[in-house]
Short mmCIF file of C-alpha atoms in Angstrom, two decimals:
data_model
loop_
_atom_site.label_atom_id
_atom_site.label_comp_id
_atom_site.label_asym_id
_atom_site.label_seq_id
_atom_site.Cartn_x
_atom_site.Cartn_y
_atom_site.Cartn_z
CA MET A 144 6.29 41.12 -57.82
CA ASP A 145 9.85 42.10 -58.65
CA ILE A 146 11.31 45.28 -57.18
CA SER A 147 11.93 46.74 -60.60
CA HIS A 148 8.19 46.76 -61.24
CA SER A 149 7.20 48.47 -57.99
CA VAL A 150 5.56 51.86 -58.19
CA LYS A 151 5.73 54.71 -55.78
CA PRO A 152 2.85 54.33 -53.32
CA LYS A 153 0.67 57.09 -51.97
CA ARG A 154 1.53 58.50 -48.59
CA VAL A 155 -1.16 56.94 -46.43
CA LEU A 156 -0.07 57.51 -42.81
CA GLY A 157 -1.18 60.67 -41.03
CA ILE A 158 -0.02 61.90 -37.63
CA PHE A 159 -2.76 59.98 -35.77
CA VAL A 160 -1.80 56.59 -37.20
CA LEU A 161 1.91 57.41 -36.91
CA ALA A 162 1.55 58.40 -33.24
CA THR A 163 -0.50 55.30 -32.42
CA LEU A 164 2.04 53.16 -34.30
CA ASN A 165 4.70 54.62 -32.01
CA LEU A 166 2.47 53.87 -29.03
CA ALA A 167 2.01 50.31 -30.27
CA VAL A 168 5.79 49.87 -30.40
CA ILE A 169 6.62 51.33 -26.99
CA THR A 170 3.46 50.89 -24.89
CA SER A 171 3.08 47.60 -23.05
CA LEU A 172 1.11 46.90 -19.88
CA ARG A 173 3.01 43.65 -19.34
CA ASN A 174 5.74 45.09 -17.11
CA MET A 175 3.54 47.27 -14.90
CA PRO A 176 3.69 44.84 -11.93
CA LEU A 177 7.50 45.01 -11.98
CA VAL A 178 7.37 48.80 -11.75
CA ALA A 179 4.59 48.69 -9.12
CA ARG A 180 6.86 46.81 -6.71
CA TYR A 181 9.07 49.90 -6.52
CA GLY A 182 6.17 52.11 -5.43
CA LEU A 183 6.69 55.86 -5.48
CA SER A 184 10.42 55.50 -6.11
CA SER A 185 9.56 54.21 -9.61
CA ILE A 186 8.75 57.84 -10.49
CA SER A 187 12.38 58.80 -9.86
CA TYR A 188 13.72 55.79 -11.75
CA TYR A 189 11.65 56.71 -14.78
CA LEU A 190 12.48 60.37 -14.44
CA ILE A 191 16.18 59.44 -14.58
CA ALA A 192 15.53 57.11 -17.53
CA ALA A 193 13.60 59.86 -19.30
CA ILE A 194 16.39 62.41 -18.85
CA VAL A 195 19.32 60.20 -19.82
CA PHE A 196 17.76 57.89 -22.41
CA ILE A 197 14.12 58.42 -23.46
CA VAL A 198 14.49 62.16 -24.13
CA PRO A 199 17.82 61.80 -26.02
CA THR A 200 16.28 59.01 -28.11
CA ALA A 201 13.22 61.11 -28.94
CA LEU A 202 15.24 64.24 -29.74
CA VAL A 203 17.84 62.54 -31.94
CA SER A 204 15.23 60.39 -33.71
CA ALA A 205 13.11 63.47 -34.43
CA GLU A 206 16.02 65.41 -35.92
CA LEU A 207 17.27 62.53 -38.04
CA ALA A 208 13.77 61.60 -39.24
CA THR A 209 13.13 65.16 -40.43
CA GLY A 210 16.59 65.51 -41.98
CA TRP A 211 16.40 62.19 -43.80
CA PRO A 212 12.67 61.48 -44.26
CA LYS A 213 13.29 58.34 -46.28
CA ALA A 214 12.27 54.77 -45.62
CA GLY A 215 14.97 52.91 -43.75
CA GLY A 216 15.11 54.75 -40.45
CA VAL A 217 18.20 53.97 -38.45
CA TYR A 218 19.81 52.21 -41.43
CA ILE A 219 19.67 55.41 -43.51
CA TRP A 220 20.82 57.61 -40.64
CA VAL A 221 23.85 55.50 -39.71
CA ARG A 222 24.69 54.86 -43.36
CA GLU A 223 24.72 58.59 -44.07
CA ALA A 224 27.04 59.13 -41.11
CA PHE A 225 29.41 56.15 -41.22
CA GLY A 226 28.81 54.30 -44.47
CA GLU A 227 26.75 51.34 -45.63
CA ARG A 228 28.61 48.72 -43.57
CA TRP A 229 27.65 50.42 -40.31
CA GLY A 230 24.14 51.14 -41.56
CA LEU A 231 23.66 47.41 -42.15
CA SER A 232 25.12 46.72 -38.71
CA ALA A 233 22.68 49.11 -37.03
CA VAL A 234 19.54 47.67 -38.64
CA TRP A 235 20.81 44.12 -38.01
CA LEU A 236 21.18 44.85 -34.29
CA GLN A 237 17.71 46.39 -34.27
CA TRP A 238 16.21 43.32 -35.97
CA LEU A 239 18.14 40.72 -33.95
CA HIS A 240 17.04 42.22 -30.63
CA ASN A 241 13.47 41.02 -31.06
CA LEU A 242 14.06 37.37 -31.97
CA PRO A 243 13.87 36.08 -28.37
CA TRP A 244 11.29 38.74 -27.47
CA TYR A 245 8.67 37.64 -30.01
CA PRO A 246 8.10 34.14 -28.50
CA ALA A 247 8.07 35.62 -24.98
CA MET A 248 5.44 38.17 -26.02
CA LEU A 249 3.30 35.52 -27.70
CA ALA A 250 3.56 33.33 -24.60
CA PHE A 251 2.26 36.34 -22.67
CA ILE A 252 -0.68 36.50 -25.09
CA GLY A 253 -1.25 32.79 -24.47
CA THR A 254 -1.44 33.50 -20.74
CA LEU A 255 -4.01 36.22 -21.38
CA LEU A 256 -6.12 33.85 -23.47
CA ALA A 257 -6.02 31.32 -20.62
CA TYR A 258 -7.43 34.03 -18.34
CA ALA A 259 -10.02 35.01 -20.93
CA PHE A 260 -11.37 31.47 -21.19
CA ASN A 261 -10.99 30.75 -17.47
CA ALA A 262 -8.60 27.90 -18.18
CA PRO A 263 -5.57 28.49 -15.92
CA SER A 264 -4.24 24.99 -16.66
CA LEU A 265 -3.39 26.19 -20.19
CA ILE A 266 -0.73 28.50 -18.77
CA ALA A 267 1.45 25.50 -17.93
CA ASN A 268 0.53 23.65 -21.14
CA LYS A 269 3.54 23.89 -23.44
CA ASN A 270 1.61 22.53 -26.43
CA PHE A 271 -0.93 25.33 -26.09
CA MET A 272 1.80 27.95 -25.74
CA LEU A 273 3.69 26.67 -28.78
CA LEU A 274 0.46 26.73 -30.80
CA VAL A 275 -0.14 30.36 -29.78
CA ILE A 276 3.45 31.28 -30.70
CA LEU A 277 3.32 29.69 -34.14
CA LEU A 278 -0.25 30.57 -35.15
CA GLY A 279 0.03 34.03 -33.62
CA PHE A 280 3.22 35.07 -35.36
CA TRP A 281 2.29 33.64 -38.75
CA GLY A 282 -1.19 35.16 -38.51
CA ILE A 283 0.17 38.63 -37.74
CA THR A 284 2.76 38.21 -40.50
CA PHE A 285 0.06 37.58 -43.11
CA ILE A 286 -1.94 40.62 -41.94
CA ASN A 287 1.02 42.74 -43.01
CA PHE A 288 0.83 41.36 -46.55
CA PHE A 289 -2.10 43.74 -47.13
CA GLY A 290 0.03 46.87 -46.92
CA VAL A 291 1.26 49.58 -44.58
CA LYS A 292 -2.11 51.34 -44.35
CA THR A 293 -3.94 48.18 -43.28
CA SER A 294 -1.15 47.23 -40.88
CA GLY A 295 -1.01 50.74 -39.42
CA TRP A 296 -4.72 50.96 -38.76
CA PHE A 297 -4.74 47.45 -37.29
CA SER A 298 -1.99 48.39 -34.81
CA SER A 299 -3.72 51.69 -34.02
CA PHE A 300 -6.99 49.92 -33.26
CA CYS A 301 -5.27 47.31 -31.10
CA VAL A 302 -3.22 49.80 -29.07
CA ILE A 303 -6.26 52.00 -28.36
CA ILE A 304 -8.51 49.08 -27.43
CA GLY A 305 -5.88 46.92 -25.75
CA ALA A 306 -3.40 49.28 -24.09
CA ILE A 307 -4.74 52.81 -23.73
CA ILE A 308 -8.27 51.90 -22.58
CA PRO A 309 -7.18 49.20 -20.06
CA GLY A 310 -4.38 51.49 -18.86
CA LEU A 311 -6.76 54.42 -18.30
CA PHE A 312 -9.24 52.04 -16.64
CA LEU A 313 -6.53 50.87 -14.24
CA ILE A 314 -5.58 54.47 -13.41
CA THR A 315 -9.24 55.30 -12.82
CA LEU A 316 -9.58 52.38 -10.38
CA GLY A 317 -6.58 53.71 -8.46
CA LEU A 318 -8.03 57.23 -8.34
CA VAL A 319 -11.42 55.93 -7.15
CA TRP A 320 -9.62 53.95 -4.44
CA MET A 321 -7.96 57.10 -3.16
CA ALA A 322 -11.10 59.23 -3.55
CA LYS A 323 -13.00 56.80 -1.32
CA GLY A 324 -10.33 57.18 1.35
CA MET A 325 -9.33 53.52 1.19
CA PRO A 326 -5.99 52.57 2.78
CA THR A 327 -3.14 52.92 0.28
CA GLN A 328 -0.27 50.45 0.18
CA ILE A 329 2.38 53.10 -0.42
CA GLN A 330 3.29 56.11 1.67
CA PHE A 331 3.07 59.46 -0.12
CA GLU A 332 6.23 60.96 1.34
CA TRP A 333 9.08 62.72 -0.39
CA ASN A 334 11.69 60.30 0.93
CA ALA A 335 9.70 57.44 -0.66
CA VAL A 336 10.13 59.08 -4.07
CA LEU A 337 13.91 59.14 -3.88
CA PRO A 338 15.59 56.16 -5.58
CA SER A 339 17.91 53.83 -3.68
CA LEU A 340 20.84 52.62 -5.77
CA SER A 341 22.64 50.85 -2.95
CA GLN A 342 21.50 47.42 -4.17
CA PHE A 343 22.23 45.76 -7.50
CA ASP A 344 18.55 44.97 -8.05
CA ASN A 345 17.75 48.68 -8.05
CA ILE A 346 20.65 49.45 -10.40
CA GLY A 347 19.47 46.65 -12.68
CA PHE A 348 15.93 48.04 -12.60
CA LEU A 349 17.24 51.48 -13.58
CA ALA A 350 19.14 49.98 -16.52
CA ALA A 351 16.05 48.01 -17.57
CA THR A 352 13.94 51.17 -17.66
CA PHE A 353 16.12 52.48 -20.48
CA LEU A 354 14.66 49.85 -22.79
CA ALA A 355 11.10 50.06 -21.46
CA PHE A 356 10.31 52.70 -24.09
CA ALA A 357 12.78 51.62 -26.76
CA GLY A 358 11.53 51.64 -30.33
CA LEU A 359 10.75 55.31 -30.99
CA GLU A 360 13.01 55.09 -34.04
CA VAL A 361 11.30 52.02 -35.55
CA THR A 362 8.41 53.76 -37.31
CA ALA A 363 10.88 55.88 -39.31
CA VAL A 364 11.11 52.95 -41.74
CA HIS A 365 7.62 53.96 -42.94
CA ALA A 366 8.79 57.46 -43.94
CA LYS A 367 7.78 57.10 -47.59
CA ASP A 368 4.24 56.28 -46.45
CA VAL A 369 3.91 59.25 -44.06
CA LYS A 370 2.13 62.46 -45.01
CA GLU A 371 4.41 65.48 -44.48
CA PRO A 372 7.10 63.45 -42.66
CA ARG A 373 9.23 66.46 -41.71
CA LYS A 374 6.32 67.90 -39.72
CA ASN A 375 4.57 64.76 -38.52
CA PHE A 376 7.51 62.66 -37.34
CA PRO A 377 8.65 64.91 -34.46
CA LYS A 378 5.06 65.51 -33.36
CA ALA A 379 4.28 61.78 -33.34
CA ILE A 380 7.52 60.89 -31.53
CA PHE A 381 7.05 63.42 -28.73
CA LEU A 382 3.31 62.79 -28.30
CA SER A 383 3.75 59.03 -28.06
CA ALA A 384 6.78 59.21 -25.74
CA ILE A 385 5.07 61.56 -23.26
CA PHE A 386 1.72 59.76 -23.29
CA SER A 387 3.29 56.30 -22.92
CA LEU A 388 5.51 57.42 -20.03
CA VAL A 389 2.59 58.97 -18.13
CA LEU A 390 0.29 56.00 -18.79
CA PHE A 391 2.91 53.48 -17.72
CA VAL A 392 3.97 55.21 -14.50
CA LEU A 393 0.43 56.11 -13.35
CA GLY A 394 -0.85 52.62 -14.17
CA SER A 395 1.97 51.06 -12.17
CA LEU A 396 1.25 53.37 -9.24
CA ALA A 397 -2.43 52.41 -9.39
CA ILE A 398 -1.41 48.78 -8.83
CA ALA A 399 0.96 49.77 -6.02
CA ILE A 400 -1.74 51.83 -4.28
CA VAL A 401 -4.31 49.03 -4.16
CA LEU A 402 -2.21 45.85 -3.79
CA PRO A 403 0.35 45.10 -1.06
CA LYS A 404 3.83 44.55 -2.44
CA ASN A 405 3.85 40.86 -1.47
CA GLU A 406 0.69 40.31 -3.55
CA ILE A 407 2.17 41.74 -6.73
CA SER A 408 3.34 38.77 -8.76
CA LEU A 409 6.07 39.21 -11.36
CA VAL A 410 5.44 35.76 -12.78
CA ALA A 411 1.65 35.95 -13.20
CA GLY A 412 1.99 39.57 -14.26
CA ILE A 413 -0.52 42.20 -15.21
CA MET A 414 -3.58 39.93 -15.41
CA GLU A 415 -3.23 38.68 -11.85
CA ALA A 416 -2.95 42.30 -10.73
CA PHE A 417 -6.10 43.18 -12.69
CA ALA A 418 -7.91 40.09 -11.35
CA LYS A 419 -7.10 41.00 -7.72
CA ILE A 420 -8.07 44.65 -8.13
CA LEU A 421 -11.32 43.83 -9.95
CA SER A 422 -12.11 41.28 -7.24
CA ILE A 423 -11.72 43.98 -4.57
CA TYR A 424 -14.14 46.16 -6.55
CA LYS A 425 -16.48 43.15 -6.95
CA MET A 426 -16.07 43.37 -10.73
CA SER A 427 -14.50 39.95 -11.38
CA GLY A 428 -16.83 39.45 -14.33
CA LEU A 429 -14.66 41.93 -16.25
CA VAL A 430 -11.53 39.79 -15.96
CA PRO A 431 -12.07 37.79 -19.21
CA ILE A 432 -12.93 40.96 -21.15
CA THR A 433 -9.87 42.74 -19.76
CA ALA A 434 -7.67 39.77 -20.71
CA ILE A 435 -8.94 39.84 -24.30
CA LEU A 436 -8.38 43.60 -24.54
CA ILE A 437 -4.82 43.40 -23.22
CA ALA A 438 -4.15 40.50 -25.60
CA LEU A 439 -5.28 42.74 -28.46
CA GLY A 440 -2.88 45.43 -27.24
CA ALA A 441 -0.02 42.93 -27.23
CA ILE A 442 -0.96 41.79 -30.75
CA GLY A 443 -0.89 45.41 -31.94
CA GLU A 444 2.54 45.86 -30.37
CA LEU A 445 3.84 42.75 -32.11
CA ASN A 446 2.33 43.84 -35.42
CA ALA A 447 4.06 47.22 -35.31
CA TRP A 448 7.46 45.63 -34.62
CA ILE A 449 7.10 42.83 -37.19
CA LEU A 450 6.62 45.05 -40.23
CA GLY A 451 8.83 47.88 -39.00
CA LEU A 452 11.92 45.73 -38.52
CA ALA A 453 11.37 43.72 -41.71
CA LYS A 454 11.12 46.92 -43.74
CA GLY A 455 14.35 48.15 -42.18
CA LEU A 456 16.15 45.07 -43.47
CA PHE A 457 14.37 45.41 -46.81
CA ILE A 458 16.01 48.77 -47.48
CA THR A 459 19.43 47.16 -47.00
CA ALA A 460 18.41 44.45 -49.48
CA ARG A 461 17.48 47.13 -52.03
CA HIS A 462 20.95 48.58 -51.61
CA GLY A 463 22.56 45.23 -52.35
CA SER A 464 23.59 44.23 -48.83
CA LEU A 465 21.32 41.15 -48.82
CA PRO A 466 20.67 38.56 -51.55
CA PRO A 467 18.13 39.44 -54.30
CA VAL A 468 15.57 36.98 -52.93
CA PHE A 469 14.89 39.49 -50.14
CA GLN A 470 14.15 42.30 -52.60
CA LYS A 471 10.79 40.87 -53.67
CA VAL A 472 7.66 42.84 -52.80
CA ASN A 473 3.96 42.21 -53.45
CA LYS A 474 1.42 44.56 -55.03
CA HIS A 475 1.14 46.44 -51.73
CA ASN A 476 4.91 47.09 -51.76
CA ILE A 477 5.44 44.76 -48.78
CA PRO A 478 8.68 42.69 -48.57
CA THR A 479 6.93 39.33 -48.44
CA ASN A 480 10.03 37.14 -48.61
CA LEU A 481 11.65 38.99 -45.72
CA LEU A 482 8.47 38.65 -43.67
CA LEU A 483 8.37 34.92 -44.41
CA PHE A 484 12.05 34.56 -43.53
CA GLN A 485 11.49 36.46 -40.28
CA ALA A 486 8.50 34.27 -39.39
CA SER A 487 10.54 31.13 -40.07
CA VAL A 488 13.39 32.29 -37.79
CA VAL A 489 10.95 33.24 -35.02
CA SER A 490 9.17 29.88 -35.37
CA ALA A 491 12.50 28.10 -34.91
CA SER A 492 13.33 30.18 -31.83
CA GLY A 493 9.81 29.57 -30.51
CA ILE A 494 10.35 25.82 -30.78
CA VAL A 495 13.66 26.20 -28.91
CA PHE A 496 11.89 28.12 -26.12
CA TYR A 497 9.29 25.36 -26.07
CA PHE A 498 11.92 23.12 -24.53
CA MET A 499 13.18 25.78 -22.11
CA ASP A 500 11.95 27.01 -18.76
CA ALA A 501 10.85 30.63 -19.35
CA LEU A 502 12.53 31.60 -16.07
CA SER A 503 15.76 29.68 -16.64
CA SER A 504 19.24 31.14 -16.65
CA ALA A 505 19.63 30.35 -20.35
CA TYR A 506 16.55 32.39 -21.15
CA TRP A 507 17.90 35.30 -19.12
CA VAL A 508 21.19 35.14 -21.04
CA LEU A 509 19.41 35.30 -24.42
CA MET A 510 17.15 38.18 -23.40
CA THR A 511 20.06 40.10 -21.89
CA LEU A 512 22.21 39.66 -24.99
CA SER A 513 19.38 40.87 -27.21
CA ALA A 514 18.98 43.98 -25.05
CA GLN A 515 22.70 44.71 -25.12
CA LEU A 516 22.81 44.40 -28.91
CA TYR A 517 19.86 46.79 -29.20
CA LEU A 518 21.56 49.30 -26.91
CA THR A 519 24.62 49.11 -29.17
CA MET A 520 22.38 50.16 -32.05
CA TYR A 521 21.32 53.19 -30.02
CA ILE A 522 24.95 54.16 -29.51
CA LEU A 523 25.40 54.08 -33.30
CA MET A 524 22.28 56.22 -33.71
CA PHE A 525 23.37 58.82 -31.14
CA LEU A 526 26.83 59.06 -32.70
CA ALA A 527 25.28 59.28 -36.18
CA GLY A 528 23.22 62.28 -35.10
CA LEU A 529 26.37 64.01 -33.90
CA ARG A 530 28.47 63.06 -36.92
CA LEU A 531 25.87 64.28 -39.40
CA ARG A 532 25.87 67.72 -37.81
CA TYR A 533 29.44 68.05 -39.15
CA SER A 534 29.45 65.87 -42.29
CA LYS A 535 26.03 67.00 -43.63
CA PRO A 536 25.49 70.45 -42.06
CA ASN A 537 23.51 71.78 -45.02
CA VAL A 538 20.83 69.09 -45.00
CA VAL A 539 17.54 70.75 -44.04
CA ARG A 540 16.19 69.48 -40.74
CA LYS A 541 12.62 70.60 -40.07
CA TYR A 542 13.31 69.89 -36.40
CA ARG A 543 16.71 70.59 -34.81
CA ILE A 544 17.74 69.90 -31.22
CA SER A 545 19.57 73.22 -31.25
CA GLU A 546 20.78 75.68 -33.88
CA GLY A 547 24.38 75.18 -32.86
CA ASN A 548 26.06 71.81 -32.37
CA GLY A 549 26.32 72.13 -28.59
CA GLY A 550 22.84 70.77 -27.95
CA MET A 551 23.49 67.72 -30.13
CA TRP A 552 26.78 67.08 -28.32
CA ILE A 553 25.07 67.14 -24.93
CA VAL A 554 22.08 65.00 -25.94
CA SER A 555 24.04 62.40 -27.92
CA MET A 556 26.72 62.01 -25.26
CA ILE A 557 24.15 61.61 -22.46
CA GLY A 558 22.33 58.95 -24.50
CA THR A 559 25.57 57.16 -25.38
CA VAL A 560 26.80 57.04 -21.77
CA ALA A 561 23.38 55.80 -20.58
CA ALA A 562 23.39 53.01 -23.18
CA LEU A 563 26.96 52.02 -22.23
CA PHE A 564 25.94 51.94 -18.57
CA ALA A 565 23.01 49.62 -19.31
CA ILE A 566 25.23 47.34 -21.43
CA VAL A 567 27.80 46.98 -18.63
CA VAL A 568 25.11 46.30 -16.02
CA GLY A 569 23.65 43.66 -18.33
CA PHE A 570 26.80 41.57 -18.03
CA MET A 571 26.20 41.24 -14.29
CA PRO A 572 23.64 38.49 -13.53
CA PRO A 573 21.07 39.26 -10.80
CA LYS A 574 21.43 37.46 -7.49
CA GLU A 575 18.28 35.38 -8.14
CA LEU A 576 20.12 33.49 -10.87
CA VAL A 577 22.83 31.20 -9.55
CA PHE A 578 25.73 30.34 -11.85
CA SER A 579 28.53 28.02 -10.81
CA HIS A 580 31.09 29.96 -12.85
CA THR A 581 30.00 33.58 -13.09
CA MET A 582 33.28 34.78 -14.62
CA LEU A 583 33.11 32.08 -17.32
CA LEU A 584 29.51 33.06 -18.05
CA GLU A 585 30.50 36.69 -18.54
CA PHE A 586 33.30 35.72 -20.93
CA ILE A 587 30.86 33.54 -22.89
CA MET A 588 28.32 36.37 -23.03
CA ILE A 589 30.95 38.80 -24.26
CA GLY A 590 32.06 36.25 -26.87
CA VAL A 591 28.52 35.65 -28.14
CA PHE A 592 27.89 39.40 -28.13
CA LEU A 593 30.94 39.94 -30.36
CA ILE A 594 29.90 37.12 -32.71
CA PHE A 595 26.42 38.59 -33.22
CA PHE A 596 27.94 42.07 -33.56
CA PHE A 597 30.30 41.05 -36.37
CA ILE A 598 27.83 38.93 -38.39
CA PRO A 599 26.57 41.92 -40.47
CA HIS A 600 30.18 42.92 -41.16
CA ILE A 601 30.83 39.41 -42.49
CA ILE A 602 27.69 39.58 -44.65
CA PHE A 603 28.79 42.96 -45.98
CA SER A 604 32.25 41.59 -46.82
CA ILE A 605 30.91 38.63 -48.83
CA ARG A 606 28.15 40.45 -50.67
CA LYS A 607 28.26 40.22 -54.44
CA PRO A 608 27.83 42.92 -57.11
CA SER A 609 24.92 40.89 -58.49
CA TRP A 610 22.98 41.60 -55.29
CA VAL A 611 22.58 45.25 -56.28
CA PRO A 612 19.23 45.73 -58.06
CA THR A 613 19.47 46.58 -61.75
CA ALA A 614 16.63 49.07 -61.46
CA HIS A 615 17.21 52.75 -62.09
CA LYS A 616 19.20 54.65 -59.44
CA ASP A 617 16.23 56.75 -58.33
CA LEU A 618 14.49 53.53 -57.33
CA LEU A 619 17.26 53.10 -54.80
CA GLU A 620 17.31 56.67 -53.52
CA GLY A 621 14.29 58.62 -54.66
CA HIS A 622 11.89 55.85 -53.67
CA GLU A 623 13.14 55.49 -50.13
#
């Protein structure tokens, strides 16, 4: 179906689906063991992260989404503030960030399936993992061909069944443990809550928490499909951010309460923690069921990211920043060619990871670079929110951080400084990874970072007038 023949779809996403889509993007049980190792002090780390990054992200996203309730999300916001070149750059950084993350997440799903079928040998089987990566990503991609409504409800179902229910179950097990007066593995003292930033590991953990809830801005690409976007976007953003933060921290503490720190494995992850806790409760029969549920939650998370990021790029294609081949949509108004292109790129990266050790230094470099590029996108978003207060002051914003510009200055600057801090920390490898030439590595990382950063600017410079759709202007702007 050519873009010129597309028709304006009905708005099919209400606040429930929108909120659960946000939860699908930002809620993951996978990293709970990492947080659990920090015990009570993790509360302070996440409180700091909430104040300096999560809250600014939620506030700025809510204002921009209600001021510019058009499909495109961060692309539209940054374009309105700084022009189309920087809008393309922002959505490119958002999309690029997930390329190494997708195979890692699918490998995690493969590990869960190995638990579900009581076949631990499959965890070390690269052929099995590659099969999960390829079949999993292509399968989820084709689900999205059936439209935003189908995709949204699929993610909502998966996040409820596979993240919220297991998370609440884990918290309940921790509460029962304490109610029975069982010995807890952490001391409930005020000095245990205070964070210690004297070691690099703790500083690195703090920086990592900034991205633990990244993605609140992603669902804004579905704006044209959302009922009453000016009212529902801020509600969905705040509800999902608060619920996810509480679920994640309490779930991590539940692990820390029951399991000694030396029994919390970062490699085996959340399923080993569940298996040990369920064994203590003499409920080991629930391990396979729990593994399947958490796998569903991870699939829902992947599904929300896959369509959200592809649709962000699609808007740039409709504005002529990408070749016409990426402007094609099907009868459900889904950018099928972009989804197929995305699946092909992820498949290639999955095959590369097939030949890599998941814990290798090279893998760490790729994941770190992707995080730094994503944080750069957030800097553009924070600055766009501030800029638009001055360049587009008369645009109606259903939600505003403050009536005057002072509140936006404070929030955007706090978010920008936090993102810059996390970027700088990212260039410092943790002590567990040994590099023979650390300084050379950092120069290489900076070089690769700059290359990836400037790619969208190169694409923008070589774009051709023929890339701009010939459809009527209101297809470009009114149908966003």
